[in-house]
Short mmCIF file of C-alpha atoms and ligand atoms in Angstrom, two decimals:
data_model
loop_
_atom_site.label_atom_id
_atom_site.label_comp_id
_atom_site.label_asym_id
_atom_site.label_seq_id
_atom_site.Cartn_x
_atom_site.Cartn_y
_atom_site.Cartn_z
CA THR V 1 -123.81 -8.28 -59.24
CA MET V 2 -122.14 -10.36 -56.30
CA ALA V 3 -120.86 -12.63 -59.03
CA HIS V 4 -119.31 -9.61 -61.23
CA SER V 5 -117.89 -7.95 -58.09
CA LYS V 6 -115.67 -10.27 -57.04
CA ALA V 7 -113.40 -10.41 -60.01
CA LEU V 8 -113.22 -6.48 -59.11
CA LEU V 9 -110.26 -5.07 -58.43
CA VAL V 10 -110.66 -3.13 -54.57
CA LEU V 11 -108.72 -0.45 -54.05
CA GLU V 12 -107.20 0.78 -50.49
CA ASN V 13 -105.92 3.88 -48.79
CA PHE V 14 -102.25 3.30 -47.51
CA ILE V 15 -102.19 5.66 -44.20
CA GLY V 16 -99.26 4.99 -41.53
CA GLY V 17 -97.74 2.29 -43.56
CA LYS V 18 -100.55 0.27 -43.72
CA PHE V 19 -103.51 -0.55 -46.49
CA VAL V 20 -106.83 0.76 -44.70
CA PRO V 21 -110.44 -0.13 -45.90
CA CYS V 22 -112.69 2.83 -46.36
CA SER V 23 -116.67 3.29 -46.48
CA SER V 24 -117.54 3.89 -49.57
CA TYR V 25 -115.99 3.72 -53.06
CA ILE V 26 -116.30 5.06 -56.14
CA ASP V 27 -116.59 2.74 -59.64
CA SER V 28 -113.56 3.47 -61.68
CA TYR V 29 -113.98 2.10 -65.65
CA ASN V 30 -111.74 1.13 -68.38
CA PRO V 31 -111.27 3.20 -70.97
CA SER V 32 -111.57 1.14 -73.90
CA THR V 33 -113.35 -1.16 -73.10
CA GLY V 34 -115.86 1.26 -71.42
CA ASP V 35 -116.44 -1.62 -68.78
CA VAL V 36 -115.65 -0.54 -64.69
CA TYR V 37 -112.29 -2.24 -63.21
CA CYS V 38 -111.74 -1.79 -60.48
CA ARG V 39 -113.37 0.02 -57.16
CA VAL V 40 -110.79 3.98 -55.86
CA PRO V 41 -111.94 5.24 -52.05
CA ASP V 42 -114.34 7.48 -51.79
CA SER V 43 -111.73 9.17 -49.17
CA GLY V 44 -113.02 12.67 -47.17
CA LYS V 45 -111.65 14.47 -44.25
CA GLU V 46 -112.10 11.50 -41.67
CA GLU V 47 -109.26 9.82 -43.54
CA VAL V 48 -107.25 12.95 -44.87
CA GLU V 49 -107.08 13.74 -41.21
CA LEU V 50 -105.88 10.10 -40.55
CA ALA V 51 -103.35 10.23 -43.33
CA VAL V 52 -101.84 13.64 -42.15
CA LYS V 53 -101.79 12.68 -38.39
CA ALA V 54 -99.95 10.02 -39.63
CA ALA V 55 -97.34 12.09 -41.85
CA LYS V 56 -96.65 14.65 -38.92
CA ALA V 57 -95.83 11.96 -36.83
CA ALA V 58 -92.96 10.68 -38.99
CA PHE V 59 -91.51 13.98 -40.23
CA PRO V 60 -89.08 14.23 -36.91
CA VAL V 61 -87.04 11.72 -37.43
CA TRP V 62 -87.16 11.25 -41.69
CA SER V 63 -86.45 15.18 -42.14
CA SER V 64 -82.95 14.76 -39.46
CA LYS V 65 -82.03 11.53 -41.35
CA SER V 66 -79.07 12.70 -43.83
CA PRO V 67 -79.08 13.20 -47.44
CA LEU V 68 -77.94 10.52 -48.45
CA GLU V 69 -80.26 8.12 -45.73
CA ARG V 70 -82.99 9.33 -47.58
CA SER V 71 -81.25 8.78 -51.64
CA GLN V 72 -81.10 5.51 -50.55
CA ILE V 73 -84.45 5.28 -50.04
CA LEU V 74 -85.10 6.36 -53.65
CA ASN V 75 -82.54 4.27 -55.84
CA LYS V 76 -84.49 1.44 -53.30
CA LEU V 77 -87.70 2.20 -55.20
CA ALA V 78 -86.68 3.38 -58.11
CA ASP V 79 -85.28 -0.32 -58.41
CA LEU V 80 -88.13 -2.48 -57.02
CA ILE V 81 -90.32 -0.14 -58.91
CA GLU V 82 -88.01 -0.81 -62.49
CA HIS V 83 -88.51 -4.66 -61.14
CA ASP V 84 -92.21 -4.33 -61.64
CA LEU V 85 -91.45 -1.95 -64.53
CA GLU V 86 -94.26 -4.20 -67.33
CA GLU V 87 -96.72 -5.27 -64.90
CA PHE V 88 -96.94 -0.91 -63.49
CA ALA V 89 -97.28 0.09 -67.68
CA GLN V 90 -100.07 -3.25 -68.32
CA ALA V 91 -102.21 -1.80 -64.74
CA GLU V 92 -101.09 2.30 -66.38
CA SER V 93 -102.33 1.24 -70.19
CA LYS V 94 -105.67 -0.43 -68.77
CA ASP V 95 -106.39 1.70 -65.77
CA GLN V 96 -105.56 5.28 -68.13
CA GLY V 97 -106.66 4.03 -71.36
CA LYS V 98 -103.09 4.73 -73.29
CA THR V 99 -101.03 2.55 -75.71
CA ILE V 100 -98.78 -0.13 -73.69
CA THR V 101 -96.05 1.29 -76.05
CA PHE V 102 -96.28 4.65 -74.45
CA ALA V 103 -97.04 3.24 -70.72
CA ARG V 104 -93.85 1.35 -71.01
CA THR V 105 -90.93 3.70 -72.90
CA ILE V 106 -92.56 6.98 -71.40
CA ASP V 107 -95.09 6.99 -68.15
CA ILE V 108 -93.07 4.08 -65.81
CA PRO V 109 -89.22 4.52 -67.07
CA ARG V 110 -89.40 8.56 -66.13
CA ALA V 111 -91.22 7.18 -63.23
CA VAL V 112 -88.42 5.09 -61.76
CA TYR V 113 -86.77 8.11 -63.22
CA ASN V 114 -87.81 10.34 -61.00
CA PHE V 115 -86.32 8.93 -58.25
CA ARG V 116 -83.25 7.96 -58.98
CA PHE V 117 -83.46 11.43 -60.04
CA PHE V 118 -83.55 13.11 -56.82
CA ALA V 119 -82.35 10.95 -55.08
CA SER V 120 -79.05 12.14 -56.99
CA SER V 121 -79.59 15.85 -57.57
CA VAL V 122 -80.42 15.78 -53.28
CA LEU V 123 -77.10 15.77 -52.55
CA HIS V 124 -75.30 18.24 -54.52
CA HIS V 125 -77.17 21.04 -53.13
CA THR V 126 -75.20 23.87 -51.63
CA THR V 127 -76.59 26.99 -49.19
CA GLU V 128 -75.33 30.74 -49.71
CA CYS V 129 -72.59 32.60 -47.28
CA SER V 130 -71.75 36.09 -46.93
CA GLU V 131 -69.61 37.97 -45.26
CA MET V 132 -69.27 42.25 -44.34
CA THR V 133 -65.85 43.17 -42.89
CA THR V 134 -67.23 46.40 -41.72
CA VAL V 135 -69.85 44.95 -39.62
CA GLY V 136 -68.07 42.05 -38.29
CA CYS V 137 -71.09 40.07 -39.39
CA LEU V 138 -71.09 37.01 -41.65
CA HIS V 139 -74.69 35.49 -43.36
CA TYR V 140 -75.10 32.23 -44.63
CA THR V 141 -79.03 30.42 -45.33
CA LEU V 142 -80.40 26.95 -43.94
CA ARG V 143 -82.75 25.31 -45.55
CA THR V 144 -85.06 22.76 -43.96
CA PRO V 145 -88.07 20.16 -44.67
CA VAL V 146 -91.33 22.38 -44.81
CA GLY V 147 -93.47 19.97 -43.07
CA VAL V 148 -96.26 17.97 -44.59
CA ALA V 149 -97.15 18.22 -48.37
CA GLY V 150 -99.81 17.34 -49.68
CA LEU V 151 -99.30 16.13 -53.68
CA ILE V 152 -102.17 16.43 -55.26
CA SER V 153 -102.16 15.17 -59.34
CA PRO V 154 -104.30 14.84 -62.89
CA TRP V 155 -105.16 11.37 -64.80
CA ASN V 156 -103.40 11.89 -67.95
CA LEU V 157 -99.49 10.82 -66.35
CA PRO V 158 -100.85 8.76 -63.28
CA LEU V 159 -97.98 7.54 -62.16
CA TYR V 160 -95.47 9.55 -63.88
CA LEU V 161 -96.21 12.61 -62.43
CA LEU V 162 -97.17 11.46 -59.33
CA THR V 163 -93.47 10.37 -58.46
CA TRP V 164 -92.40 13.42 -60.16
CA LYS V 165 -94.78 15.63 -56.15
CA ILE V 166 -93.20 12.51 -54.59
CA ALA V 167 -89.54 11.53 -55.30
CA PRO V 168 -88.16 15.69 -54.34
CA ALA V 169 -90.89 16.52 -51.63
CA ILE V 170 -89.36 13.25 -49.46
CA ALA V 171 -85.60 13.30 -50.89
CA CYS V 172 -85.98 16.89 -49.34
CA GLY V 173 -87.47 15.20 -45.57
CA ASN V 174 -91.33 15.81 -46.32
CA THR V 175 -93.60 13.74 -45.41
CA VAL V 176 -96.50 13.81 -48.21
CA VAL V 177 -99.85 12.94 -48.54
CA ALA V 178 -100.68 12.37 -52.15
CA LYS V 179 -104.51 12.45 -53.40
CA PRO V 180 -103.53 10.52 -57.49
CA SER V 181 -106.81 11.48 -59.40
CA GLU V 182 -109.78 8.85 -58.78
CA MET V 183 -109.75 7.84 -62.60
CA THR V 184 -106.06 6.71 -62.10
CA SER V 185 -105.50 5.36 -58.80
CA VAL V 186 -104.06 1.99 -59.34
CA THR V 187 -100.40 2.47 -60.06
CA ALA V 188 -100.35 4.79 -57.25
CA TRP V 189 -101.77 1.87 -55.16
CA MET V 190 -99.40 -0.18 -56.84
CA MET V 191 -96.40 1.22 -55.82
CA CYS V 192 -97.64 1.93 -52.03
CA LYS V 193 -97.29 -1.82 -51.80
CA LEU V 194 -92.99 -0.97 -52.41
CA LEU V 195 -92.85 0.55 -49.90
CA GLU V 196 -91.69 -0.46 -46.61
CA LYS V 197 -88.84 -3.48 -48.78
CA ALA V 198 -87.65 0.35 -50.38
CA GLY V 199 -87.72 1.31 -45.92
CA VAL V 200 -89.47 4.43 -46.65
CA PRO V 201 -90.92 4.27 -43.10
CA PRO V 202 -94.69 4.21 -42.24
CA GLY V 203 -96.35 7.49 -42.40
CA VAL V 204 -93.58 8.96 -44.73
CA VAL V 205 -95.94 8.43 -47.54
CA ASN V 206 -98.91 8.16 -47.69
CA VAL V 207 -102.16 8.17 -50.77
CA VAL V 208 -105.60 9.05 -50.10
CA PHE V 209 -107.85 7.80 -53.14
CA GLY V 210 -110.95 9.90 -53.59
CA ARG V 211 -112.17 12.41 -55.94
CA GLY V 212 -110.54 16.10 -55.90
CA SER V 213 -113.84 18.38 -54.57
CA LYS V 214 -113.84 15.99 -51.42
CA ALA V 215 -110.48 14.16 -50.54
CA GLY V 216 -108.78 17.30 -52.40
CA GLU V 217 -109.94 19.73 -51.21
CA ALA V 218 -110.47 18.07 -46.93
CA LEU V 219 -106.30 17.92 -48.13
CA VAL V 220 -105.79 21.83 -49.15
CA CYS V 221 -108.10 23.33 -46.22
CA HIS V 222 -106.18 20.64 -43.34
CA PRO V 223 -104.86 22.98 -41.34
CA ASP V 224 -101.34 21.51 -40.87
CA VAL V 225 -100.19 21.30 -44.75
CA PRO V 226 -98.45 24.00 -45.16
CA LEU V 227 -97.70 23.11 -49.25
CA ILE V 228 -99.77 22.27 -51.84
CA SER V 229 -97.67 20.79 -55.47
CA PHE V 230 -101.05 20.46 -57.51
CA THR V 231 -101.13 19.50 -61.20
CA GLY V 232 -103.64 19.80 -63.38
CA SER V 233 -106.07 22.43 -64.67
CA THR V 234 -106.22 26.57 -64.61
CA LEU V 235 -110.45 25.78 -63.16
CA THR V 236 -109.36 23.67 -60.13
CA ALA V 237 -106.27 25.54 -59.32
CA GLN V 238 -107.42 28.44 -58.99
CA ARG V 239 -110.48 26.87 -56.45
CA ILE V 240 -107.18 25.84 -54.78
CA THR V 241 -105.47 28.98 -54.14
CA GLU V 242 -108.58 30.77 -52.84
CA LYS V 243 -109.35 27.25 -50.60
CA SER V 244 -106.09 27.47 -49.61
CA ALA V 245 -105.32 31.43 -48.34
CA PRO V 246 -107.20 31.07 -45.04
CA HIS V 247 -103.81 29.40 -44.86
CA CYS V 248 -100.94 31.26 -45.93
CA LYS V 249 -100.59 27.39 -48.05
CA ARG V 250 -97.22 27.90 -50.32
CA LEU V 251 -98.60 26.81 -53.95
CA SER V 252 -97.11 25.01 -57.01
CA LEU V 253 -99.30 25.51 -59.76
CA GLU V 254 -98.62 23.57 -62.74
CA LEU V 255 -101.60 23.60 -65.33
CA GLY V 256 -102.65 23.54 -68.90
CA GLY V 257 -101.34 24.58 -71.71
CA LYS V 258 -102.80 26.31 -75.53
CA ASN V 259 -99.75 25.34 -77.38
CA PRO V 260 -98.07 26.45 -80.14
CA ALA V 261 -95.97 25.54 -82.78
CA ILE V 262 -94.59 28.05 -85.39
CA ILE V 263 -93.48 26.72 -88.90
CA PHE V 264 -91.08 28.97 -90.28
CA ASP V 265 -90.57 29.04 -93.68
CA ASP V 266 -86.97 27.56 -93.77
CA ALA V 267 -88.39 24.98 -91.48
CA ASP V 268 -86.75 21.04 -91.89
CA LEU V 269 -89.98 19.85 -93.02
CA THR V 270 -88.72 15.61 -92.79
CA GLN V 271 -87.61 16.46 -88.79
CA CYS V 272 -90.69 19.21 -88.92
CA ILE V 273 -93.31 16.75 -89.63
CA PRO V 274 -93.50 13.86 -88.23
CA THR V 275 -91.89 15.94 -85.13
CA THR V 276 -96.05 17.56 -85.31
CA VAL V 277 -98.02 15.03 -84.75
CA ARG V 278 -95.97 13.74 -81.88
CA SER V 279 -96.91 16.56 -80.67
CA SER V 280 -100.10 17.27 -81.50
CA PHE V 281 -101.63 13.40 -80.94
CA ALA V 282 -98.84 11.48 -78.64
CA ASN V 283 -100.84 9.64 -75.15
CA GLN V 284 -104.01 11.50 -77.34
CA GLY V 285 -103.20 14.87 -76.68
CA GLU V 286 -103.19 14.56 -73.76
CA ILE V 287 -100.96 15.90 -72.44
CA CYS V 288 -100.39 19.16 -71.26
CA LEU V 289 -97.54 19.89 -73.50
CA CYS V 290 -98.75 18.43 -76.29
CA THR V 291 -98.91 21.24 -79.54
CA SER V 292 -102.19 22.02 -80.44
CA ARG V 293 -102.60 25.09 -82.60
CA ILE V 294 -100.01 24.99 -85.42
CA PHE V 295 -98.67 27.69 -87.62
CA VAL V 296 -97.09 27.39 -90.97
CA GLN V 297 -95.40 30.17 -92.90
CA ARG V 298 -97.39 31.15 -95.55
CA GLY V 299 -95.69 29.79 -98.52
CA ILE V 300 -94.82 26.29 -97.34
CA TYR V 301 -99.01 25.85 -95.80
CA SER V 302 -100.54 24.11 -98.33
CA GLU V 303 -97.25 21.18 -98.77
CA PHE V 304 -97.05 21.28 -94.89
CA VAL V 305 -101.24 20.36 -94.50
CA LYS V 306 -100.56 17.84 -96.74
CA ARG V 307 -97.69 16.13 -95.84
CA PHE V 308 -99.18 16.00 -92.55
CA VAL V 309 -102.93 14.65 -92.45
CA ALA V 310 -101.56 12.10 -94.57
CA GLU V 311 -98.51 11.40 -91.35
CA ALA V 312 -101.61 11.84 -89.05
CA LYS V 313 -103.43 9.33 -91.24
CA LYS V 314 -100.62 6.36 -90.73
CA TRP V 315 -101.78 6.86 -86.39
CA LYS V 316 -103.17 3.85 -85.95
CA VAL V 317 -106.03 3.74 -83.06
CA GLY V 318 -106.94 1.08 -81.21
CA ASN V 319 -106.85 -1.45 -78.32
CA PRO V 320 -104.36 -0.19 -76.51
CA SER V 321 -102.43 -3.35 -75.34
CA ASP V 322 -101.87 -4.54 -79.12
CA PRO V 323 -98.21 -2.52 -79.07
CA THR V 324 -98.73 -1.79 -83.16
CA VAL V 325 -101.76 0.95 -81.81
CA ASN V 326 -99.95 4.79 -81.50
CA VAL V 327 -103.96 5.89 -79.91
CA GLY V 328 -105.39 4.30 -77.22
CA ALA V 329 -108.53 5.08 -75.92
CA LEU V 330 -109.91 9.19 -73.71
CA ILE V 331 -110.12 8.61 -69.80
CA SER V 332 -113.57 8.76 -69.86
CA LYS V 333 -116.42 9.29 -71.58
CA GLU V 334 -117.38 12.52 -70.78
CA HIS V 335 -114.25 14.60 -72.35
CA LEU V 336 -114.55 11.79 -74.98
CA GLU V 337 -118.13 14.11 -75.94
CA LYS V 338 -116.10 17.15 -74.53
CA VAL V 339 -113.61 16.55 -77.10
CA LYS V 340 -115.82 15.64 -80.39
CA ASN V 341 -118.26 18.44 -79.28
CA TYR V 342 -114.76 21.25 -80.01
CA VAL V 343 -115.26 19.99 -83.28
CA LYS V 344 -118.17 20.23 -83.46
CA LYS V 345 -118.34 23.44 -83.11
CA ALA V 346 -115.55 24.04 -85.21
CA GLN V 347 -117.23 22.72 -87.82
CA ALA V 348 -120.38 25.36 -87.21
CA GLU V 349 -118.17 27.54 -86.81
CA GLY V 350 -116.74 27.03 -90.60
CA ALA V 351 -114.17 25.78 -90.40
CA ARG V 352 -112.43 22.38 -92.38
CA VAL V 353 -112.03 19.47 -90.35
CA LEU V 354 -109.10 17.45 -92.95
CA CYS V 355 -109.12 14.09 -90.70
CA GLY V 356 -110.67 12.27 -88.52
CA GLU V 357 -113.95 13.17 -86.60
CA GLY V 358 -116.47 13.59 -89.01
CA VAL V 359 -114.70 12.41 -91.93
CA ASP V 360 -112.86 9.55 -91.45
CA SER V 361 -114.88 6.69 -89.87
CA LEU V 362 -113.44 4.74 -86.66
CA VAL V 363 -113.02 0.54 -87.13
CA LEU V 364 -112.44 -1.19 -83.42
CA PRO V 365 -111.23 -4.56 -82.04
CA ALA V 366 -115.10 -6.42 -81.19
CA ASP V 367 -113.84 -6.16 -77.70
CA ASN V 368 -113.67 -2.08 -77.86
CA GLN V 369 -117.11 -1.44 -79.25
CA LYS V 370 -117.73 1.06 -75.18
CA GLY V 371 -114.24 2.81 -75.36
CA TYR V 372 -113.92 6.13 -75.85
CA PHE V 373 -111.27 5.98 -79.22
CA MET V 374 -111.68 8.97 -81.30
CA LEU V 375 -109.55 9.17 -84.74
CA PRO V 376 -106.28 12.10 -84.52
CA THR V 377 -107.70 15.54 -86.21
CA VAL V 378 -106.46 18.03 -87.51
CA ILE V 379 -108.38 21.51 -88.38
CA ALA V 380 -107.77 23.84 -91.63
CA GLU V 381 -109.09 27.91 -91.61
CA VAL V 382 -109.64 27.73 -87.93
CA LYS V 383 -110.51 31.86 -86.65
CA ASP V 384 -107.49 32.93 -83.90
CA GLU V 385 -110.93 33.74 -81.96
CA SER V 386 -112.30 30.34 -81.69
CA LYS V 387 -112.84 28.59 -79.28
CA CYS V 388 -110.48 25.84 -80.82
CA MET V 389 -107.76 28.06 -80.72
CA GLN V 390 -108.55 29.76 -77.19
CA GLU V 391 -109.02 26.20 -75.10
CA GLU V 392 -107.02 23.47 -73.94
CA ILE V 393 -108.70 20.35 -75.79
CA PHE V 394 -106.68 17.90 -74.60
CA GLY V 395 -107.51 15.06 -77.39
CA PRO V 396 -106.12 15.04 -79.67
CA VAL V 397 -107.43 17.34 -82.31
CA THR V 398 -105.21 19.71 -83.23
CA CYS V 399 -105.47 23.18 -85.53
CA VAL V 400 -103.53 23.98 -88.41
CA VAL V 401 -103.61 28.19 -89.48
CA ALA V 402 -101.64 30.11 -91.89
CA PHE V 403 -99.07 33.54 -91.02
CA ASP V 404 -96.70 35.63 -93.09
CA THR V 405 -94.41 37.17 -90.67
CA GLU V 406 -92.06 37.15 -87.82
CA GLU V 407 -93.38 40.21 -86.20
CA GLU V 408 -97.84 39.24 -86.19
CA VAL V 409 -96.59 35.12 -85.42
CA ILE V 410 -94.90 36.09 -82.74
CA GLU V 411 -98.36 38.36 -81.63
CA ARG V 412 -100.99 35.94 -82.83
CA ALA V 413 -99.21 32.77 -80.19
CA ASN V 414 -98.91 34.53 -77.57
CA CYS V 415 -102.53 35.74 -77.84
CA VAL V 416 -104.19 33.02 -75.90
CA LYS V 417 -104.45 32.58 -72.16
CA TYR V 418 -101.79 30.33 -71.42
CA GLY V 419 -98.41 29.67 -71.24
CA LEU V 420 -96.80 26.46 -70.81
CA ALA V 421 -94.47 25.11 -74.38
CA ALA V 422 -94.27 25.95 -77.72
CA THR V 423 -91.87 25.16 -80.93
CA VAL V 424 -90.37 26.73 -83.78
CA TRP V 425 -88.83 25.60 -86.55
CA SER V 426 -86.26 27.45 -88.27
CA SER V 427 -83.18 26.66 -89.45
CA ASN V 428 -82.82 30.03 -88.89
CA VAL V 429 -80.37 30.96 -85.57
CA GLY V 430 -81.29 34.00 -85.32
CA ARG V 431 -84.56 34.00 -86.08
CA VAL V 432 -85.02 30.96 -83.63
CA HIS V 433 -83.43 32.81 -80.67
CA ARG V 434 -85.00 36.60 -81.57
CA VAL V 435 -88.90 34.28 -81.72
CA ALA V 436 -88.25 31.55 -77.82
CA ARG V 437 -86.87 35.11 -76.68
CA ARG V 438 -90.39 36.64 -77.11
CA LEU V 439 -92.92 34.24 -76.74
CA GLN V 440 -94.55 33.96 -73.61
CA SER V 441 -94.02 29.93 -72.39
CA GLY V 442 -92.41 28.42 -69.73
CA LEU V 443 -90.79 26.49 -72.54
CA VAL V 444 -90.01 27.01 -75.54
CA TRP V 445 -88.77 23.47 -77.84
CA THR V 446 -87.01 24.90 -80.53
CA ASN V 447 -86.13 21.95 -83.30
CA CYS V 448 -87.89 19.93 -81.80
CA TRP V 449 -90.49 18.33 -78.72
CA LEU V 450 -90.23 17.00 -75.18
CA VAL V 451 -86.80 17.33 -74.56
CA ARG V 452 -86.30 17.46 -70.94
CA ASP V 453 -83.28 17.99 -69.27
CA LEU V 454 -85.03 17.67 -64.90
CA ASN V 455 -81.95 20.21 -64.04
CA LEU V 456 -83.99 22.95 -65.33
CA PRO V 457 -87.05 24.55 -64.26
CA PHE V 458 -90.60 23.22 -65.29
CA GLY V 459 -93.76 25.31 -65.02
CA GLY V 460 -95.35 27.98 -67.21
CA MET V 461 -97.01 31.33 -67.71
CA LYS V 462 -99.67 32.98 -67.72
CA ALA V 463 -102.82 30.66 -66.24
CA SER V 464 -100.70 27.12 -67.19
CA GLY V 465 -99.51 28.65 -64.08
CA ILE V 466 -96.93 29.29 -60.64
CA GLY V 467 -93.82 28.62 -59.75
CA ARG V 468 -91.14 26.40 -61.56
CA GLU V 469 -89.78 22.48 -60.83
CA GLY V 470 -87.30 21.05 -61.53
CA ALA V 471 -83.51 20.04 -59.40
CA LYS V 472 -83.16 23.80 -58.19
CA ASP V 473 -86.99 24.92 -58.06
CA SER V 474 -88.40 21.49 -56.35
CA TYR V 475 -85.73 22.11 -53.98
CA GLU V 476 -86.23 25.26 -53.30
CA PHE V 477 -90.54 24.70 -53.00
CA PHE V 478 -90.18 22.11 -51.15
CA THR V 479 -87.87 23.12 -47.68
CA GLU V 480 -88.05 25.91 -46.32
CA VAL V 481 -84.82 28.72 -45.85
CA LYS V 482 -83.31 30.96 -43.54
CA THR V 483 -80.76 33.70 -43.04
CA ILE V 484 -78.72 33.31 -39.80
CA THR V 485 -76.37 35.94 -39.06
CA ILE V 486 -72.86 35.88 -36.34
CA LYS V 487 -71.57 38.57 -35.74
CA HIS V 488 -67.93 37.71 -34.74
P1 LIG L 501 -107.85 18.05 -62.99
O1 LIG L 501 -109.94 17.89 -63.43
O2 LIG L 501 -107.25 19.89 -61.97
O3 LIG L 501 -108.56 17.35 -61.90
C1 LIG L 501 -106.48 17.41 -60.88
C2 LIG L 501 -106.23 16.93 -59.87
O4 LIG L 501 -107.33 17.21 -59.05
C3 LIG L 501 -107.06 15.13 -59.87
O5 LIG L 501 -106.73 14.52 -58.68
C4 LIG L 501 -108.66 16.17 -59.41
O6 LIG L 501 -109.39 14.86 -58.50
C5 LIG L 501 -107.94 16.85 -57.71
N1 LIG L 501 -109.42 18.14 -58.07
C6 LIG L 501 -110.13 18.20 -58.20
N2 LIG L 501 -111.18 19.19 -57.65
C7 LIG L 501 -110.42 19.66 -56.85
C8 LIG L 501 -110.41 20.62 -55.48
N3 LIG L 501 -111.94 21.36 -55.55
N4 LIG L 501 -109.49 20.65 -54.49
C9 LIG L 501 -108.48 19.77 -53.64
N5 LIG L 501 -107.42 18.47 -54.92
C10 LIG L 501 -109.09 18.49 -56.94
O7 LIG L 501 -106.76 18.17 -63.61
P2 LIG L 501 -107.42 16.62 -65.06
O8 LIG L 501 -108.34 16.91 -65.19
O9 LIG L 501 -107.39 15.70 -63.91
O10 LIG L 501 -105.98 16.50 -65.78
C11 LIG L 501 -106.32 17.35 -66.70
C12 LIG L 501 -105.00 18.49 -66.41
O11 LIG L 501 -104.08 18.74 -66.00
C13 LIG L 501 -104.92 19.72 -67.87
O12 LIG L 501 -105.56 21.18 -68.22
C14 LIG L 501 -103.60 19.57 -68.30
O13 LIG L 501 -102.66 21.44 -68.99
C15 LIG L 501 -103.21 19.39 -67.45
N6 LIG L 501 -101.83 19.71 -66.76
C16 LIG L 501 -100.83 20.37 -66.44
C17 LIG L 501 -98.96 19.32 -66.53
C18 LIG L 501 -98.54 20.54 -66.18
O14 LIG L 501 -97.42 19.71 -65.62
N7 LIG L 501 -98.66 21.94 -66.50
C19 LIG L 501 -99.69 18.13 -66.65
C20 LIG L 501 -100.34 17.40 -67.39
C21 LIG L 501 -101.58 17.08 -66.86
P3 LIG L 501 -110.28 14.04 -59.40
O15 LIG L 501 -110.11 13.78 -61.19
O16 LIG L 501 -110.21 12.86 -58.77
O17 LIG L 501 -111.92 14.50 -59.47
#
């Protein structure tokens, strides 16, 4: 109705430093109420074309600025986002369903830090030099920005992951066209409002909102976009790889995971249990790094399970804006159904649900009855071959199984198509080193989870991705290297 649509937030694309309306829009839902609260441009080829043109036009000036000039602008942008941190956190929580606490303490602070981090790190790179005295030659390398970068990000950590791409891309002197997830576009749009004030010239950062299949694909297929940095599912990455192949594009692909936690009988359970509950259920389990297969050594299995379930049951599900809530709403109705179906499949296969979906009752506040909520769910007695142990669920569901030996658990942990992150819990240093080395995983955390130094490479093996991101890795991805030889 007219009265209803008046209250809706309407986003516009940001192209060449200006907000531009789109000819059609998509509804965006508030996951904690099930209401449409926002309309997002349904961009396609035309909008992408304009954005790429604007980015191309801005490239010569932006790429010839000194790293220090660009760094100052990135720092200014970080300050402006930080100044509005609470507003950004509220928006992220409402748009995504995540708790306000998570948005306040993780998402938005990290988005701010992404800009500060690359503003600093970009000043410290050096290139290589080598001498060949016998032939009187000196070789050296130069790195130059590539051009217009296409950036595609998912819905789970919206501003956090988008800025993890924008910051290094523009710090290195590229200009960008970004396409956030259609379901979580609000904070990207809010950031666009700050770009001019930060001193980002028009056309350096363009944001085109819309669906992956339309706007995303137009960006991937655009001949003037030589590199694509993508974070999302393995399935979409396969499609992007296919579509970009005719153009020989440079791709960075950060994809899904099926992350194991391996808990040996000498683990410090007082640390391990709360951390593993967090690694399983943080952000509703909607983090690519979340644990979803817990392997516990037989001797401590029953004690672990008892304490783990008791701890999981303490996690409060409810209105994301309530600061005492630990688990917010899942991203969409479809996603909630998909996650619940995994639990049903496991039960049908004979697995046992120890707590959560189907066994405990979920009491929600009156305003949240139509929201997409689900209790943290722990499943035991699941076979390694079952879908719940092989496929990424991406929700608040984790499986617990027992193991006997180090050799056995390494093999079982590696028997999935993914290889993103693993955690190992043991007080035996030698064992920790041995196991970490043999796990097929881009990241291994021992006796901790989600501790990141942005200087170091981030990314996955096998179906979890291609390429790494981090200070040096992002610099290499977002620049073109050239070897120059001088004979004297
Ligand atoms: P997704 O469906 O692959 O979508 C990711 C992005 O790609 C969205 O912006 C999506 O747009 C767009 N897209 C979809 N189809 C496209 C196409 N054909 N061409 C170009 N772009 C296209 O993933 P998601 O469901 O949003 O995110 C969850 C997945 O991301 C999980 O698998 C998770 O593990 C992974 N993830 C990985 C990392 C990591 O660092 N490794 C981090 C976070 C998440 P629309 O959504 O608007 O359609």
